[in-house]
mmCIF file of C-alpha atoms and ligand atoms in Angstrom:
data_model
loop_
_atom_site.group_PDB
_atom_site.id
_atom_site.type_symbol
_atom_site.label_atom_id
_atom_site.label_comp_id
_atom_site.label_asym_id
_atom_site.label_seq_id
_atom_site.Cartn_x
_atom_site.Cartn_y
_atom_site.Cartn_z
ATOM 1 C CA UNK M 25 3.397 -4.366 -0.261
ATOM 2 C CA UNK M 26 1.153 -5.960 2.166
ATOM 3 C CA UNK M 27 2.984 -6.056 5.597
ATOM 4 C CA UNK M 28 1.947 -9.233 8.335
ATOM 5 C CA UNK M 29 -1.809 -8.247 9.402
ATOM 6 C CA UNK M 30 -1.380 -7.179 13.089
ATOM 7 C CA UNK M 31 -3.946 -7.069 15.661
ATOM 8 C CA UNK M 32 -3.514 -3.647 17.684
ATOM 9 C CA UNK M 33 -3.841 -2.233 13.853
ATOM 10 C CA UNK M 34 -7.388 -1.641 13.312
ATOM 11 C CA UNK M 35 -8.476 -0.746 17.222
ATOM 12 C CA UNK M 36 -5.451 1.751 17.152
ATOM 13 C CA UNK M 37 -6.492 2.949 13.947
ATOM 14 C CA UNK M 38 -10.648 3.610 15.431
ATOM 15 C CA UNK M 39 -8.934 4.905 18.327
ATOM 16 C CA UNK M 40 -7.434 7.740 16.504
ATOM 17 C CA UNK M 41 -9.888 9.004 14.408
ATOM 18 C CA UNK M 42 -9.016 12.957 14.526
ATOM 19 C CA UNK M 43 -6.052 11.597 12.773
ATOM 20 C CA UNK M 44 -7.081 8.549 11.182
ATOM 21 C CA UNK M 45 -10.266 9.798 8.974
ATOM 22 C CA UNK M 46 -12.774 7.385 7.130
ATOM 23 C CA UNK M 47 -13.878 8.911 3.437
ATOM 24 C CA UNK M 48 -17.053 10.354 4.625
ATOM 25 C CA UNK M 49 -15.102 13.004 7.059
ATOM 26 C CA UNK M 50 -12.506 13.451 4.410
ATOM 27 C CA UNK M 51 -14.425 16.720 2.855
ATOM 28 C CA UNK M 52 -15.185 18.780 6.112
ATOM 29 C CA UNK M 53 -11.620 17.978 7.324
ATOM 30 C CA UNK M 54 -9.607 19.131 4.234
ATOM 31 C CA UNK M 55 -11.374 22.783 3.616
ATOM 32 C CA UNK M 56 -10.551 23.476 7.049
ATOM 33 C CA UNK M 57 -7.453 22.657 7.497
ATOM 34 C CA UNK M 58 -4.494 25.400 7.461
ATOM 35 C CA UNK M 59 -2.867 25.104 3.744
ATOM 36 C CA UNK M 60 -0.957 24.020 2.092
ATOM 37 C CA UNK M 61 -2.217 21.147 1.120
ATOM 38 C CA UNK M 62 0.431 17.832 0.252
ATOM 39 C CA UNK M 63 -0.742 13.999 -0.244
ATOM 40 C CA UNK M 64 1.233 11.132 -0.092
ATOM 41 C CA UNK M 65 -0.170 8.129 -1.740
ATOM 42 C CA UNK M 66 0.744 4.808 -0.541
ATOM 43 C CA UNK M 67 2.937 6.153 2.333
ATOM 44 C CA UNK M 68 3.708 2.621 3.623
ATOM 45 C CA UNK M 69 5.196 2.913 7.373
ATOM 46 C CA UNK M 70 5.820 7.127 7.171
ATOM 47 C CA UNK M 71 9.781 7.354 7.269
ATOM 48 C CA UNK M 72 9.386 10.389 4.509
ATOM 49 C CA UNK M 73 6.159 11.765 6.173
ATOM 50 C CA UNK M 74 7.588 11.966 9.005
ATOM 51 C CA UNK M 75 10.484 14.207 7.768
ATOM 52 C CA UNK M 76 8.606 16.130 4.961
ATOM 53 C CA UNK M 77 5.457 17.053 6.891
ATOM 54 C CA UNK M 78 6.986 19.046 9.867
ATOM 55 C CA UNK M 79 9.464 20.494 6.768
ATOM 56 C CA UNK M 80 6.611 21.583 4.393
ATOM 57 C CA UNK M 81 4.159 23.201 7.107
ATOM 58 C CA UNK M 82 0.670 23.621 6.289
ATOM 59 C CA UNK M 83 -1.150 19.983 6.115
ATOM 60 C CA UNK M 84 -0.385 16.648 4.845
ATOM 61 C CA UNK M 85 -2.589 13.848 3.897
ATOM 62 C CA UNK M 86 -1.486 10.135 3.581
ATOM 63 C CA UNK M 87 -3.135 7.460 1.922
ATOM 64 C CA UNK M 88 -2.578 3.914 2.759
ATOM 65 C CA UNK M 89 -4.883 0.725 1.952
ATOM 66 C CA UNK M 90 -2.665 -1.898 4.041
ATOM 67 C CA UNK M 91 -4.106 -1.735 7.537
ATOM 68 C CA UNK M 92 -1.017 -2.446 9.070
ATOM 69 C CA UNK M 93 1.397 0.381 7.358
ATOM 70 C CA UNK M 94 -1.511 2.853 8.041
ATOM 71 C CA UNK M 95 -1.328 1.632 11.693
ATOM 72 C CA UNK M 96 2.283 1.940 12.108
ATOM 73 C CA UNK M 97 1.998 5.346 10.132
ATOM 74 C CA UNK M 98 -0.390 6.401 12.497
ATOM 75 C CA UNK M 99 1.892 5.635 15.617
ATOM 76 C CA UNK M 100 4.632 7.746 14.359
ATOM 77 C CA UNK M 101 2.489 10.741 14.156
ATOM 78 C CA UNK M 102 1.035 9.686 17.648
ATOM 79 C CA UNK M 103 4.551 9.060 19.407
ATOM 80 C CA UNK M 104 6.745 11.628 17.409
ATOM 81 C CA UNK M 105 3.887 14.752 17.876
ATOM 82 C CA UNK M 106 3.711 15.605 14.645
ATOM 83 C CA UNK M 107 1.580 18.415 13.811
ATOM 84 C CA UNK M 108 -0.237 19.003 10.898
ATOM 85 C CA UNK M 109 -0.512 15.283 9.612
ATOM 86 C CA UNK M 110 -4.309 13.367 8.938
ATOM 87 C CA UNK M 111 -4.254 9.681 7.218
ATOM 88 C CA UNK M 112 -6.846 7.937 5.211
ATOM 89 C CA UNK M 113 -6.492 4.142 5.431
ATOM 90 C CA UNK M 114 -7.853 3.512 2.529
ATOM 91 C CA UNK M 115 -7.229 2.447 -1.386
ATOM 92 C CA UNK M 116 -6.750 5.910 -4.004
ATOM 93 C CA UNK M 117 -9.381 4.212 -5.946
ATOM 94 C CA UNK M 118 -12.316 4.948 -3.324
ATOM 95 C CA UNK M 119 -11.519 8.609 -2.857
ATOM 96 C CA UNK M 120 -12.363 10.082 -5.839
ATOM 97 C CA UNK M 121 -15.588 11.434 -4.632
ATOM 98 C CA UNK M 122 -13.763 12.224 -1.274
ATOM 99 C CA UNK M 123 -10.791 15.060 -2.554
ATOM 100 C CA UNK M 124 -10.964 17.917 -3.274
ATOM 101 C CA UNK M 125 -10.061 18.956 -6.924
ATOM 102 C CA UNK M 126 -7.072 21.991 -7.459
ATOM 103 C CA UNK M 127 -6.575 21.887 -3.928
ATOM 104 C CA UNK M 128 -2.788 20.006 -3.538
ATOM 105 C CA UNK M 129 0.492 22.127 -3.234
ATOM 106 C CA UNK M 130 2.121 18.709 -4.177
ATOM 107 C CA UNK M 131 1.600 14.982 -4.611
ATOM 108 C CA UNK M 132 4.343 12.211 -3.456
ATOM 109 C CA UNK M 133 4.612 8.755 -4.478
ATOM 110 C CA UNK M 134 7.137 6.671 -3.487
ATOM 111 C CA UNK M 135 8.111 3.592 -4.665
ATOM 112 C CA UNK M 136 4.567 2.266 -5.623
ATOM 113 C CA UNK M 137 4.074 -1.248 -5.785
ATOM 114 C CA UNK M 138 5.586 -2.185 -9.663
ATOM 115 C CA UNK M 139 3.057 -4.770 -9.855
ATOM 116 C CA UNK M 140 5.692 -6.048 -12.756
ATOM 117 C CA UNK M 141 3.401 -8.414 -14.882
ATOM 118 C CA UNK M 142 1.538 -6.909 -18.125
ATOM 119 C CA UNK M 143 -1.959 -8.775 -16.853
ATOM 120 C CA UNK M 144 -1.681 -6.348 -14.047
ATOM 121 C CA UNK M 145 -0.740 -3.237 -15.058
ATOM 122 C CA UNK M 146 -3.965 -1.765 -14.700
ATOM 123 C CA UNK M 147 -3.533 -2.084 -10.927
ATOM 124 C CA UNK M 148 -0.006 0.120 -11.066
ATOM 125 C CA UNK M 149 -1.175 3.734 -9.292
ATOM 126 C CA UNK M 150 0.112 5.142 -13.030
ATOM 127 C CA UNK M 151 -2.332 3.711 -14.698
ATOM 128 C CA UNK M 152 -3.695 7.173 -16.895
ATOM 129 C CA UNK M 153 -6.760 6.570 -14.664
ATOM 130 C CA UNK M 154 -5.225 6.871 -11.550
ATOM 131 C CA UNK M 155 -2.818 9.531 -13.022
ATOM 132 C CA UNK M 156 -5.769 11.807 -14.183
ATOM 133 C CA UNK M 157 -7.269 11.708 -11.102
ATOM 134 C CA UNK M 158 -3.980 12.645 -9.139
ATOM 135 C CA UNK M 159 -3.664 15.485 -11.725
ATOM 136 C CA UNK M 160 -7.050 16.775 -11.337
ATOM 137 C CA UNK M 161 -6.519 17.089 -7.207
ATOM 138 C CA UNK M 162 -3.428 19.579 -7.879
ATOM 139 C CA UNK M 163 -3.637 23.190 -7.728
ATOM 140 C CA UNK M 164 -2.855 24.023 -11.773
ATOM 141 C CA UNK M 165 1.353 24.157 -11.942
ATOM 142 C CA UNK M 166 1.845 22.233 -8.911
ATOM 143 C CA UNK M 167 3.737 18.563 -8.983
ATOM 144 C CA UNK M 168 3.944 15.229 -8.185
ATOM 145 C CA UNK M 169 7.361 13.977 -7.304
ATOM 146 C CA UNK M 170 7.151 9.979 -8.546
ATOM 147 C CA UNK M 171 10.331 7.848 -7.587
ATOM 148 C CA UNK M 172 10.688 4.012 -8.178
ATOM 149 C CA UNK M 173 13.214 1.602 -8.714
ATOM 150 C CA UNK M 174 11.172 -0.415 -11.362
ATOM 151 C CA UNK M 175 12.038 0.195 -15.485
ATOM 152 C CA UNK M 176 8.561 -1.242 -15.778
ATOM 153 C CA UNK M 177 6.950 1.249 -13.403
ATOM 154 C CA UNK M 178 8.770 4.174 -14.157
ATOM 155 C CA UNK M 179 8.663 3.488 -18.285
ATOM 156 C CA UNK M 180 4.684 2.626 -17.927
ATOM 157 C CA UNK M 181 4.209 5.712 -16.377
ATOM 158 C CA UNK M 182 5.843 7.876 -18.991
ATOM 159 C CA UNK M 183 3.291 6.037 -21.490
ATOM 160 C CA UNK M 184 0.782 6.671 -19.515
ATOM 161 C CA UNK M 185 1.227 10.102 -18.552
ATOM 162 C CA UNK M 186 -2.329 12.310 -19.812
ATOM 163 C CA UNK M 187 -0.925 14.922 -21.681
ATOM 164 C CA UNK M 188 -3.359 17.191 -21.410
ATOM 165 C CA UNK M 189 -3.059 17.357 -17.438
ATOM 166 C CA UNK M 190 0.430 16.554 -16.741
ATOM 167 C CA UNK M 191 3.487 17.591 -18.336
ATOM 168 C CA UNK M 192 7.328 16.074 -17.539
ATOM 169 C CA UNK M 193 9.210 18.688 -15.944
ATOM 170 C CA UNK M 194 12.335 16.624 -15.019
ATOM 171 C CA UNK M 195 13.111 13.059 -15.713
ATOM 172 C CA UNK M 196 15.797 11.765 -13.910
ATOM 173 C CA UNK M 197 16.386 7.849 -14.837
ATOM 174 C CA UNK M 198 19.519 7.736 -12.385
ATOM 175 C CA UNK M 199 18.128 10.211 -9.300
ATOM 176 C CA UNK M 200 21.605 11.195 -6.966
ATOM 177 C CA UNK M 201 19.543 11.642 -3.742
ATOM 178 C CA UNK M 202 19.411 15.660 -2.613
ATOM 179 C CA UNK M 203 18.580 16.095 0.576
ATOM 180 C CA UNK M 204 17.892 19.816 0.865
ATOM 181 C CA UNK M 205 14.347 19.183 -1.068
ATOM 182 C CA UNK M 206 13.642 15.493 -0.441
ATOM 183 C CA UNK M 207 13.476 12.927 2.410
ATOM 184 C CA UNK M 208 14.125 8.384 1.958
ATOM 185 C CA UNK M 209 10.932 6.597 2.521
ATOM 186 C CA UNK M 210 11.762 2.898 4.015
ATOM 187 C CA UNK M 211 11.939 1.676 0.559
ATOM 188 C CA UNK M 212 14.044 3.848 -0.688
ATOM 189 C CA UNK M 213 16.789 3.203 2.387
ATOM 190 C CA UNK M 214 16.312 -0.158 1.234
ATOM 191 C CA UNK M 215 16.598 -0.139 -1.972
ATOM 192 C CA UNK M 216 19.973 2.150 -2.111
ATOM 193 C CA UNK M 217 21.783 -0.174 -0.131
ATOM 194 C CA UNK M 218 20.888 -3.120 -2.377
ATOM 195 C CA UNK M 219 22.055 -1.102 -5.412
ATOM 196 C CA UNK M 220 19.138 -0.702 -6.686
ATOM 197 C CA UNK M 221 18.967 2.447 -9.440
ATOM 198 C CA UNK M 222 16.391 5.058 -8.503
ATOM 199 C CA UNK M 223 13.973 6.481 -10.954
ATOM 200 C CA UNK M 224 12.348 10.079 -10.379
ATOM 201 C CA UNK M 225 10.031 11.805 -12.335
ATOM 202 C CA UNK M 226 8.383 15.436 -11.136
ATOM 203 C CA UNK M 227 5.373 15.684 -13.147
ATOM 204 C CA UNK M 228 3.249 19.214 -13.426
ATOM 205 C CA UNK M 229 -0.157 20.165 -13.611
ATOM 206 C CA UNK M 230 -0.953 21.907 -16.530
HETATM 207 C C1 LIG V 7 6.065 -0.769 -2.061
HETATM 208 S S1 LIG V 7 5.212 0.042 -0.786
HETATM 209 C C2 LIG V 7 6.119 1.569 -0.561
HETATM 210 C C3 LIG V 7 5.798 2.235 0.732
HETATM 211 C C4 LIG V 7 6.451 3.621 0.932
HETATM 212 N N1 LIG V 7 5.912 4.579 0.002
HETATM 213 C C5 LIG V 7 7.941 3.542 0.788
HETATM 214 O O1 LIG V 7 8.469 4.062 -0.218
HETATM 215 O O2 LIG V 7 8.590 2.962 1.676
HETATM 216 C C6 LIG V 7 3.741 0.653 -1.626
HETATM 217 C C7 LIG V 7 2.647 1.057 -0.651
HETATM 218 O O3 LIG V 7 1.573 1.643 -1.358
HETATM 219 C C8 LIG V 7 0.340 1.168 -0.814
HETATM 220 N N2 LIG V 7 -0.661 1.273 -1.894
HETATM 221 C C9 LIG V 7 -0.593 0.638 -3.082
HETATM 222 N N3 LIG V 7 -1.634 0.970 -3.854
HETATM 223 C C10 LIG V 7 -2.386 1.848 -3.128
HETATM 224 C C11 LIG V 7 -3.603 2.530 -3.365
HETATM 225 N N4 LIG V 7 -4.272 2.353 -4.525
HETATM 226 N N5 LIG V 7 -4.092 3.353 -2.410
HETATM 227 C C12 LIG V 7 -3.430 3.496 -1.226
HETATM 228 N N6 LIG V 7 -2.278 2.840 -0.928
HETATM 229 C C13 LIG V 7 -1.747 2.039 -1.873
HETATM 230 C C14 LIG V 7 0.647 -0.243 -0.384
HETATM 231 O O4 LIG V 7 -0.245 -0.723 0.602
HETATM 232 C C15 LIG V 7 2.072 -0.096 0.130
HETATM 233 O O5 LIG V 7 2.107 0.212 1.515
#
């Protein structure tokens, strides 16, 4: 998703930089902060940040490369107070050096862009590179809660899944919503009320 490039995005985003932290000030920040720990990768505009965060307690880091969804991300955890939430508006794939390894409680990724075309599917954020690097930043038996609506996105990922890191632990192909442990990104609102069927797999760290 790339959203319309706005221009109160990037001097919002320098404004707020105890929230909004650059890579460099991404190690010093996350071993002090009170765990524990939860990212969100690709957390688009933060509908389910802002309802899982203040629900989970400890802290919660969200990445986001679109400037503009980190922005607006960023102004919900301005206006709305929440506590406990740090962003990093940046792509997964410059972090690696950057995050801390068997550190997460639990990993979230919602509705990741399917980038649908074979001659692309490196790009997909389940690519076993991107996967392996996910699993190495949870704490050993934690888990990462994937939900899509693509078949593409949500078969690739079962191919791709490194099974000497991550194991299956539920695979729901037709996920009935369940509000007591789980919150509806934007996406997901969206995509139940065009019909869409929801894919969710929770994957653990061996
Ligand atoms: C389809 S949108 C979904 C947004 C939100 N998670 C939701 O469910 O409403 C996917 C988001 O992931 C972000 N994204 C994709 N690849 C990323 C990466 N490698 N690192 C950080 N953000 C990424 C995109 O910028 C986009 O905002």
């Amino acid at each position: 998703m790339r959203t319309r490039r706005k221009k109160w995005a990037a001097p919002y985003l320098a404004d707020h930089q105890e929230i909004a932290v650059n890579e460099e000030a991404l190690p010093s920040l996350l071993e002090n902060l009170p765990h524990p720990l939860y990212l969100e990768v690709g957390a688009g505009k933060g509908a389910f940040m802002a309802q899982m965060a203040p629900r989970l307690g400890g802290s919660y880091l969200c990445l986001e490369r679109d400037e503009t969804a980190a922005a607006s991300l960023l102004r919900k955890v301005v206006e709305e107070d929440i506590k406990g939430v740090y962003l990093a508006p940046t792509d997964l794939d410059y972090l690696e050096n950057y995050l801390p390894k068997d550190a997460f409680a639990g990993i979230f990724m919602n509705f990741p862009d399917p980038w649908p075309k074979k001659r692309h599917e490196k790009r997909r954020l389940c690519y076993q590179p991107r996967l392996k690097l996910l699993a190495s930043l949870l704490k050993p038996g934690a888990l990462l809660a994937l939900k899509t609506d693509s078949d593409v996105f949500y078969e690739f990922a079962k191919e791709q899944l490194p099974a000497d890191c991550l194991e299956i632990v539920l695979d729901e192909p037709d996920y009935q919503f369940d509000p007591s442990g789980d919150a509806q990104s934007e996406y997901e609102i969206k995509k139940r009320e065009a019909g869409f069927k929801i894919h969710r797999l929770l994957l653990r760290r061996i």
